[in-house]
């Protein structure tokens, strides 16, 4: 049974829409999500909710969130390691900040694979996020072959050591880390709560080693990979899991709202 988590670790449910929904669909989704959560009298101080839409949707999301004073937070799915200049197609953290973004996803496995992002690139993007006062949601996770060899902890720890090189203690205090085993992403094959806990605990131990136990106790570590309303409560019951990075289920507003309301599932069962 999970022990109570430190108060600073407010659970975070973040919806990574990936390359789904144009800016009109984004507006509809955010409105539906807000209505559903409002109906349920969702306490955003108790469970934070964020959406991570494609870049082209961000201005519409900002207009809605600011105009209607919604409690949702939002962010980008990537950023350039550079502030400005001749980098065709890239997006500066400065632009994301100007659009009111709180978060930026860095080092998602789909970018590490599809865009050949190395640990060094990921580390440079983490620095860029801090320069622009964005909170990184730093992703890590092992492929199936690594898991089959039982090397998941070693692999994730190595990824994070590289990404955190140059991150000061002050910066690290605000980071969000997302453990997303690649074999569980978009496959419907969710990690067991014990699998998630094993790696999330190892991540917290690494933070304690690199910074301090107190700092590690306050950092939010999310799990991602086939999270649905039906499995989120068991994962959230794990001591070192402080939220979820949700892909497919986050583009269905009713399902995502239900994920955000995971505490209702606990009282219902
Ligand atoms: O990659 C993910 C979130 O960043 C997880 O995606 P799914 O929830 O679709 O498995």
mmCIF file of C-alpha atoms in Angstrom, chain A:
data_model
loop_
_atom_site.group_PDB
_atom_site.id
_atom_site.type_symbol
_atom_site.label_atom_id
_atom_site.label_comp_id
_atom_site.label_asym_id
_atom_site.label_seq_id
_atom_site.Cartn_x
_atom_site.Cartn_y
_atom_site.Cartn_z
ATOM 1 C CA UNK A 1 0.000 0.000 0.000
ATOM 2 C CA UNK A 2 1.357 3.402 -0.879
ATOM 3 C CA UNK A 3 2.418 5.768 1.854
ATOM 4 C CA UNK A 4 1.344 9.416 1.701
ATOM 5 C CA UNK A 5 3.386 11.421 -0.768
ATOM 6 C CA UNK A 6 5.055 14.710 0.209
ATOM 7 C CA UNK A 7 2.681 17.658 -0.198
ATOM 8 C CA UNK A 8 4.935 19.368 -2.742
ATOM 9 C CA UNK A 9 4.355 16.518 -5.177
ATOM 10 C CA UNK A 10 0.946 17.588 -6.457
ATOM 11 C CA UNK A 11 -0.045 14.894 -8.957
ATOM 12 C CA UNK A 12 0.178 16.020 -12.573
ATOM 13 C CA UNK A 13 -1.919 14.579 -15.386
ATOM 14 C CA UNK A 14 -0.446 15.759 -18.679
ATOM 15 C CA UNK A 15 -2.011 14.982 -22.049
ATOM 16 C CA UNK A 16 0.522 14.640 -24.858
ATOM 17 C CA UNK A 17 -1.626 14.994 -27.959
ATOM 18 C CA UNK A 18 1.328 14.154 -30.233
ATOM 19 C CA UNK A 19 0.510 15.054 -33.879
ATOM 20 C CA UNK A 20 -3.264 15.002 -33.395
ATOM 21 C CA UNK A 21 -5.970 17.721 -33.491
ATOM 22 C CA UNK A 22 -5.797 20.967 -35.440
ATOM 23 C CA UNK A 23 -6.378 24.282 -33.707
ATOM 24 C CA UNK A 24 -10.175 24.115 -34.096
ATOM 25 C CA UNK A 25 -10.313 20.600 -32.686
ATOM 26 C CA UNK A 26 -7.975 21.750 -29.915
ATOM 27 C CA UNK A 27 -10.463 24.426 -28.893
ATOM 28 C CA UNK A 28 -13.282 21.869 -28.770
ATOM 29 C CA UNK A 29 -11.258 19.428 -26.731
ATOM 30 C CA UNK A 30 -10.129 21.992 -24.181
ATOM 31 C CA UNK A 31 -13.693 23.274 -23.786
ATOM 32 C CA UNK A 32 -15.084 19.771 -23.293
ATOM 33 C CA UNK A 33 -12.328 18.866 -20.873
ATOM 34 C CA UNK A 34 -12.923 22.009 -18.857
ATOM 35 C CA UNK A 35 -16.700 21.471 -18.775
ATOM 36 C CA UNK A 36 -16.329 17.871 -17.693
ATOM 37 C CA UNK A 37 -13.883 18.721 -14.934
ATOM 38 C CA UNK A 38 -15.961 21.711 -13.851
ATOM 39 C CA UNK A 39 -19.075 19.496 -13.610
ATOM 40 C CA UNK A 40 -17.137 17.134 -11.381
ATOM 41 C CA UNK A 41 -15.956 20.113 -9.273
ATOM 42 C CA UNK A 42 -12.378 19.139 -10.000
ATOM 43 C CA UNK A 43 -9.867 20.500 -7.501
ATOM 44 C CA UNK A 44 -6.940 21.623 -9.675
ATOM 45 C CA UNK A 45 -4.872 22.293 -6.556
ATOM 46 C CA UNK A 46 -5.141 18.609 -5.697
ATOM 47 C CA UNK A 47 -4.531 17.188 -9.184
ATOM 48 C CA UNK A 48 -2.951 19.473 -11.749
ATOM 49 C CA UNK A 49 -4.092 19.078 -15.361
ATOM 50 C CA UNK A 50 -2.047 20.062 -18.412
ATOM 51 C CA UNK A 51 -2.375 19.633 -22.169
ATOM 52 C CA UNK A 52 0.533 19.463 -24.589
ATOM 53 C CA UNK A 53 -0.856 20.228 -28.060
ATOM 54 C CA UNK A 54 0.932 20.628 -31.398
ATOM 55 C CA UNK A 55 2.637 24.028 -31.803
ATOM 56 C CA UNK A 56 0.004 25.280 -34.249
ATOM 57 C CA UNK A 57 -2.712 24.861 -31.585
ATOM 58 C CA UNK A 58 -0.984 26.732 -28.804
ATOM 59 C CA UNK A 59 -2.244 30.207 -29.631
ATOM 60 C CA UNK A 60 -5.873 28.973 -29.670
ATOM 61 C CA UNK A 61 -5.379 27.138 -26.389
ATOM 62 C CA UNK A 62 -3.816 30.232 -24.847
ATOM 63 C CA UNK A 63 -6.707 32.438 -25.977
ATOM 64 C CA UNK A 64 -9.224 30.053 -24.447
ATOM 65 C CA UNK A 65 -7.346 29.479 -21.198
ATOM 66 C CA UNK A 66 -6.664 33.174 -20.632
ATOM 67 C CA UNK A 67 -10.038 34.435 -21.930
ATOM 68 C CA UNK A 68 -12.113 32.016 -19.860
ATOM 69 C CA UNK A 69 -9.634 31.896 -16.958
ATOM 70 C CA UNK A 70 -9.365 28.122 -17.108
ATOM 71 C CA UNK A 71 -7.215 26.331 -14.562
ATOM 72 C CA UNK A 72 -5.619 24.109 -17.165
ATOM 73 C CA UNK A 73 -1.928 24.497 -17.856
ATOM 74 C CA UNK A 74 -0.368 23.793 -21.235
ATOM 75 C CA UNK A 75 2.951 23.405 -22.954
ATOM 76 C CA UNK A 76 4.861 22.388 -26.060
ATOM 77 C CA UNK A 77 5.995 18.934 -27.183
ATOM 78 C CA UNK A 78 9.552 20.016 -28.017
ATOM 79 C CA UNK A 79 11.763 23.092 -28.298
ATOM 80 C CA UNK A 80 14.969 24.100 -30.023
ATOM 81 C CA UNK A 81 18.198 24.118 -28.034
ATOM 82 C CA UNK A 82 18.773 27.579 -29.594
ATOM 83 C CA UNK A 83 17.085 30.867 -28.712
ATOM 84 C CA UNK A 84 16.706 32.198 -32.290
ATOM 85 C CA UNK A 85 18.372 32.179 -35.693
ATOM 86 C CA UNK A 86 18.711 30.151 -38.872
ATOM 87 C CA UNK A 87 17.083 26.906 -37.703
ATOM 88 C CA UNK A 88 14.346 26.267 -40.242
ATOM 89 C CA UNK A 89 11.325 24.525 -38.775
ATOM 90 C CA UNK A 90 12.466 24.757 -35.161
ATOM 91 C CA UNK A 91 10.612 26.483 -32.334
ATOM 92 C CA UNK A 92 12.309 28.596 -29.691
ATOM 93 C CA UNK A 93 11.500 28.285 -26.013
ATOM 94 C CA UNK A 94 11.091 32.071 -26.106
ATOM 95 C CA UNK A 95 8.048 31.637 -28.373
ATOM 96 C CA UNK A 96 6.541 29.015 -26.075
ATOM 97 C CA UNK A 97 7.024 31.251 -23.055
ATOM 98 C CA UNK A 98 5.376 34.143 -24.886
ATOM 99 C CA UNK A 99 2.359 31.906 -25.550
ATOM 100 C CA UNK A 100 1.957 31.273 -21.842
ATOM 101 C CA UNK A 101 3.332 27.732 -21.814
ATOM 102 C CA UNK A 102 4.231 26.282 -18.432
ATOM 103 C CA UNK A 103 5.730 23.014 -19.653
ATOM 104 C CA UNK A 104 7.756 21.606 -22.508
ATOM 105 C CA UNK A 105 8.251 17.910 -23.238
ATOM 106 C CA UNK A 106 11.888 17.027 -23.863
ATOM 107 C CA UNK A 107 13.445 13.792 -25.046
ATOM 108 C CA UNK A 108 10.269 11.885 -25.881
ATOM 109 C CA UNK A 109 11.193 8.485 -27.328
ATOM 110 C CA UNK A 110 9.397 9.411 -30.579
ATOM 111 C CA UNK A 111 11.828 12.304 -30.988
ATOM 112 C CA UNK A 112 14.855 10.332 -29.845
ATOM 113 C CA UNK A 113 13.992 7.711 -32.489
ATOM 114 C CA UNK A 114 12.373 9.673 -35.302
ATOM 115 C CA UNK A 115 14.607 12.734 -35.069
ATOM 116 C CA UNK A 116 17.778 11.034 -33.846
ATOM 117 C CA UNK A 117 17.936 13.103 -30.688
ATOM 118 C CA UNK A 118 20.951 12.042 -28.655
ATOM 119 C CA UNK A 119 21.373 12.425 -24.897
ATOM 120 C CA UNK A 120 23.518 15.513 -25.644
ATOM 121 C CA UNK A 121 20.734 17.134 -27.667
ATOM 122 C CA UNK A 122 18.265 16.309 -24.906
ATOM 123 C CA UNK A 123 20.599 17.890 -22.314
ATOM 124 C CA UNK A 124 20.912 21.054 -24.445
ATOM 125 C CA UNK A 125 17.118 21.268 -24.742
ATOM 126 C CA UNK A 126 16.749 20.946 -20.958
ATOM 127 C CA UNK A 127 19.088 23.931 -20.584
ATOM 128 C CA UNK A 128 17.114 25.869 -23.197
ATOM 129 C CA UNK A 129 13.877 25.202 -21.278
ATOM 130 C CA UNK A 130 15.362 26.646 -18.091
ATOM 131 C CA UNK A 131 16.736 29.673 -19.970
ATOM 132 C CA UNK A 132 13.188 30.450 -21.080
ATOM 133 C CA UNK A 133 11.603 29.696 -17.710
ATOM 134 C CA UNK A 134 9.757 26.639 -18.949
ATOM 135 C CA UNK A 135 9.414 23.514 -16.829
ATOM 136 C CA UNK A 136 10.878 20.500 -18.638
ATOM 137 C CA UNK A 137 8.916 17.268 -18.695
ATOM 138 C CA UNK A 138 11.999 15.174 -19.303
ATOM 139 C CA UNK A 139 11.229 11.764 -20.803
ATOM 140 C CA UNK A 140 13.189 8.564 -20.420
ATOM 141 C CA UNK A 141 12.460 4.885 -20.961
ATOM 142 C CA UNK A 142 13.803 1.633 -22.297
ATOM 143 C CA UNK A 143 13.027 -0.364 -25.426
ATOM 144 C CA UNK A 144 11.706 -3.928 -25.245
ATOM 145 C CA UNK A 145 15.093 -5.598 -25.775
ATOM 146 C CA UNK A 146 16.567 -3.691 -22.828
ATOM 147 C CA UNK A 147 13.603 -4.690 -20.644
ATOM 148 C CA UNK A 148 13.965 -8.334 -21.704
ATOM 149 C CA UNK A 149 17.593 -8.228 -20.571
ATOM 150 C CA UNK A 150 16.486 -6.729 -17.245
ATOM 151 C CA UNK A 151 18.570 -3.589 -17.819
ATOM 152 C CA UNK A 152 15.721 -1.030 -17.566
ATOM 153 C CA UNK A 153 16.981 0.712 -14.418
ATOM 154 C CA UNK A 154 20.548 0.938 -15.681
ATOM 155 C CA UNK A 155 19.331 2.291 -19.040
ATOM 156 C CA UNK A 156 17.028 4.953 -17.599
ATOM 157 C CA UNK A 157 19.598 6.069 -15.031
ATOM 158 C CA UNK A 158 22.203 6.506 -17.803
ATOM 159 C CA UNK A 159 19.742 8.533 -19.914
ATOM 160 C CA UNK A 160 18.962 10.797 -16.977
ATOM 161 C CA UNK A 161 22.580 11.254 -15.873
ATOM 162 C CA UNK A 162 23.308 12.552 -19.375
ATOM 163 C CA UNK A 163 20.224 14.791 -19.566
ATOM 164 C CA UNK A 164 20.810 16.254 -16.108
ATOM 165 C CA UNK A 165 24.487 17.048 -16.672
ATOM 166 C CA UNK A 166 24.715 20.780 -16.111
ATOM 167 C CA UNK A 167 21.341 21.037 -14.354
ATOM 168 C CA UNK A 168 21.845 22.892 -11.073
ATOM 169 C CA UNK A 169 20.153 21.923 -7.834
ATOM 170 C CA UNK A 170 17.940 24.989 -8.063
ATOM 171 C CA UNK A 171 16.852 24.019 -11.581
ATOM 172 C CA UNK A 172 16.369 20.358 -10.728
ATOM 173 C CA UNK A 173 13.948 21.255 -7.946
ATOM 174 C CA UNK A 174 11.277 22.165 -10.510
ATOM 175 C CA UNK A 175 11.858 19.455 -13.127
ATOM 176 C CA UNK A 176 9.230 16.862 -13.998
ATOM 177 C CA UNK A 177 10.505 13.480 -15.135
ATOM 178 C CA UNK A 178 8.382 11.074 -17.170
ATOM 179 C CA UNK A 179 9.230 7.384 -17.267
ATOM 180 C CA UNK A 180 7.813 5.973 -20.485
ATOM 181 C CA UNK A 181 8.853 2.426 -21.367
ATOM 182 C CA UNK A 182 8.887 2.408 -25.171
ATOM 183 C CA UNK A 183 7.246 -1.026 -25.357
ATOM 184 C CA UNK A 184 4.218 0.371 -23.505
ATOM 185 C CA UNK A 185 3.694 3.454 -25.689
ATOM 186 C CA UNK A 186 0.652 3.219 -27.921
ATOM 187 C CA UNK A 187 0.662 -0.573 -27.652
ATOM 188 C CA UNK A 188 -2.097 -1.057 -25.110
ATOM 189 C CA UNK A 189 0.485 -2.949 -23.081
ATOM 190 C CA UNK A 190 0.704 -0.992 -19.853
ATOM 191 C CA UNK A 191 3.579 -1.580 -17.450
ATOM 192 C CA UNK A 192 2.456 -3.258 -14.248
ATOM 193 C CA UNK A 193 2.277 -0.943 -11.236
ATOM 194 C CA UNK A 194 5.357 -2.751 -9.865
ATOM 195 C CA UNK A 195 7.282 -2.187 -13.119
ATOM 196 C CA UNK A 196 6.441 1.514 -12.998
ATOM 197 C CA UNK A 197 7.333 1.770 -9.312
ATOM 198 C CA UNK A 198 10.691 0.006 -9.746
ATOM 199 C CA UNK A 199 11.976 2.507 -12.282
ATOM 200 C CA UNK A 200 10.354 5.591 -10.720
ATOM 201 C CA UNK A 201 11.975 4.704 -7.368
ATOM 202 C CA UNK A 202 15.339 4.315 -9.108
ATOM 203 C CA UNK A 203 14.872 7.754 -10.684
ATOM 204 C CA UNK A 204 14.171 9.271 -7.267
ATOM 205 C CA UNK A 205 17.266 7.570 -5.840
ATOM 206 C CA UNK A 206 19.333 9.033 -8.666
ATOM 207 C CA UNK A 207 18.005 12.527 -7.884
ATOM 208 C CA UNK A 208 18.927 11.984 -4.222
ATOM 209 C CA UNK A 209 22.430 10.946 -5.262
ATOM 210 C CA UNK A 210 22.914 13.846 -7.703
ATOM 211 C CA UNK A 211 21.278 16.557 -5.565
ATOM 212 C CA UNK A 212 19.816 15.682 -2.151
ATOM 213 C CA UNK A 213 17.199 13.484 -0.524
ATOM 214 C CA UNK A 214 15.009 16.500 0.191
ATOM 215 C CA UNK A 215 15.131 17.610 -3.425
ATOM 216 C CA UNK A 216 14.377 14.091 -4.648
ATOM 217 C CA UNK A 217 11.373 13.911 -2.323
ATOM 218 C CA UNK A 218 9.848 16.979 -3.959
ATOM 219 C CA UNK A 219 10.314 16.124 -7.662
ATOM 220 C CA UNK A 220 7.341 14.789 -9.598
ATOM 221 C CA UNK A 221 7.914 11.592 -11.544
ATOM 222 C CA UNK A 222 5.243 10.591 -14.047
ATOM 223 C CA UNK A 223 4.540 7.264 -15.709
ATOM 224 C CA UNK A 224 3.557 7.130 -19.382
ATOM 225 C CA UNK A 225 2.568 4.268 -21.670
ATOM 226 C CA UNK A 226 -1.011 3.135 -22.424
ATOM 227 C CA UNK A 227 -2.477 4.937 -19.400
ATOM 228 C CA UNK A 228 -6.278 4.763 -19.424
ATOM 229 C CA UNK A 229 -9.041 5.532 -16.931
ATOM 230 C CA UNK A 230 -9.197 1.812 -16.175
ATOM 231 C CA UNK A 231 -5.549 1.410 -15.134
ATOM 232 C CA UNK A 232 -4.506 4.821 -13.809
ATOM 233 C CA UNK A 233 -5.561 4.393 -10.176
ATOM 234 C CA UNK A 234 -3.387 1.304 -9.623
ATOM 235 C CA UNK A 235 -0.383 3.083 -11.108
ATOM 236 C CA UNK A 236 -1.021 6.238 -9.072
ATOM 237 C CA UNK A 237 -1.141 4.147 -5.904
ATOM 238 C CA UNK A 238 2.582 3.498 -6.271
ATOM 239 C CA UNK A 239 4.743 5.448 -3.857
ATOM 240 C CA UNK A 240 7.027 7.049 -6.428
ATOM 241 C CA UNK A 241 4.522 7.739 -9.223
ATOM 242 C CA UNK A 242 3.223 11.312 -9.110
ATOM 243 C CA UNK A 243 1.187 11.522 -12.281
ATOM 244 C CA UNK A 244 0.848 10.338 -15.844
ATOM 245 C CA UNK A 245 1.934 11.452 -19.285
ATOM 246 C CA UNK A 246 -0.988 10.296 -21.386
ATOM 247 C CA UNK A 247 -0.934 9.913 -25.168
ATOM 248 C CA UNK A 248 -3.883 8.306 -27.000
ATOM 249 C CA UNK A 249 -6.347 8.580 -24.103
ATOM 250 C CA UNK A 250 -5.714 12.324 -23.761
ATOM 251 C CA UNK A 251 -7.389 13.192 -27.061
ATOM 252 C CA UNK A 252 -10.698 11.842 -25.772
ATOM 253 C CA UNK A 253 -11.878 14.515 -23.335
ATOM 254 C CA UNK A 254 -14.176 12.215 -21.323
ATOM 255 C CA UNK A 255 -11.459 9.584 -20.937
ATOM 256 C CA UNK A 256 -8.786 12.137 -20.049
ATOM 257 C CA UNK A 257 -11.088 13.836 -17.529
ATOM 258 C CA UNK A 258 -11.680 10.436 -15.965
ATOM 259 C CA UNK A 259 -7.918 9.892 -15.750
ATOM 260 C CA UNK A 260 -7.559 13.277 -14.036
ATOM 261 C CA UNK A 261 -10.294 12.142 -11.624
ATOM 262 C CA UNK A 262 -8.478 8.918 -10.725
ATOM 263 C CA UNK A 263 -9.154 9.526 -7.056
ATOM 264 C CA UNK A 264 -12.871 8.946 -7.739
ATOM 265 C CA UNK A 265 -11.990 5.433 -8.941
ATOM 266 C CA UNK A 266 -10.344 4.751 -5.583
ATOM 267 C CA UNK A 267 -13.404 5.776 -3.571
ATOM 268 C CA UNK A 268 -15.734 3.954 -5.999
ATOM 269 C CA UNK A 269 -13.924 0.616 -5.683
#
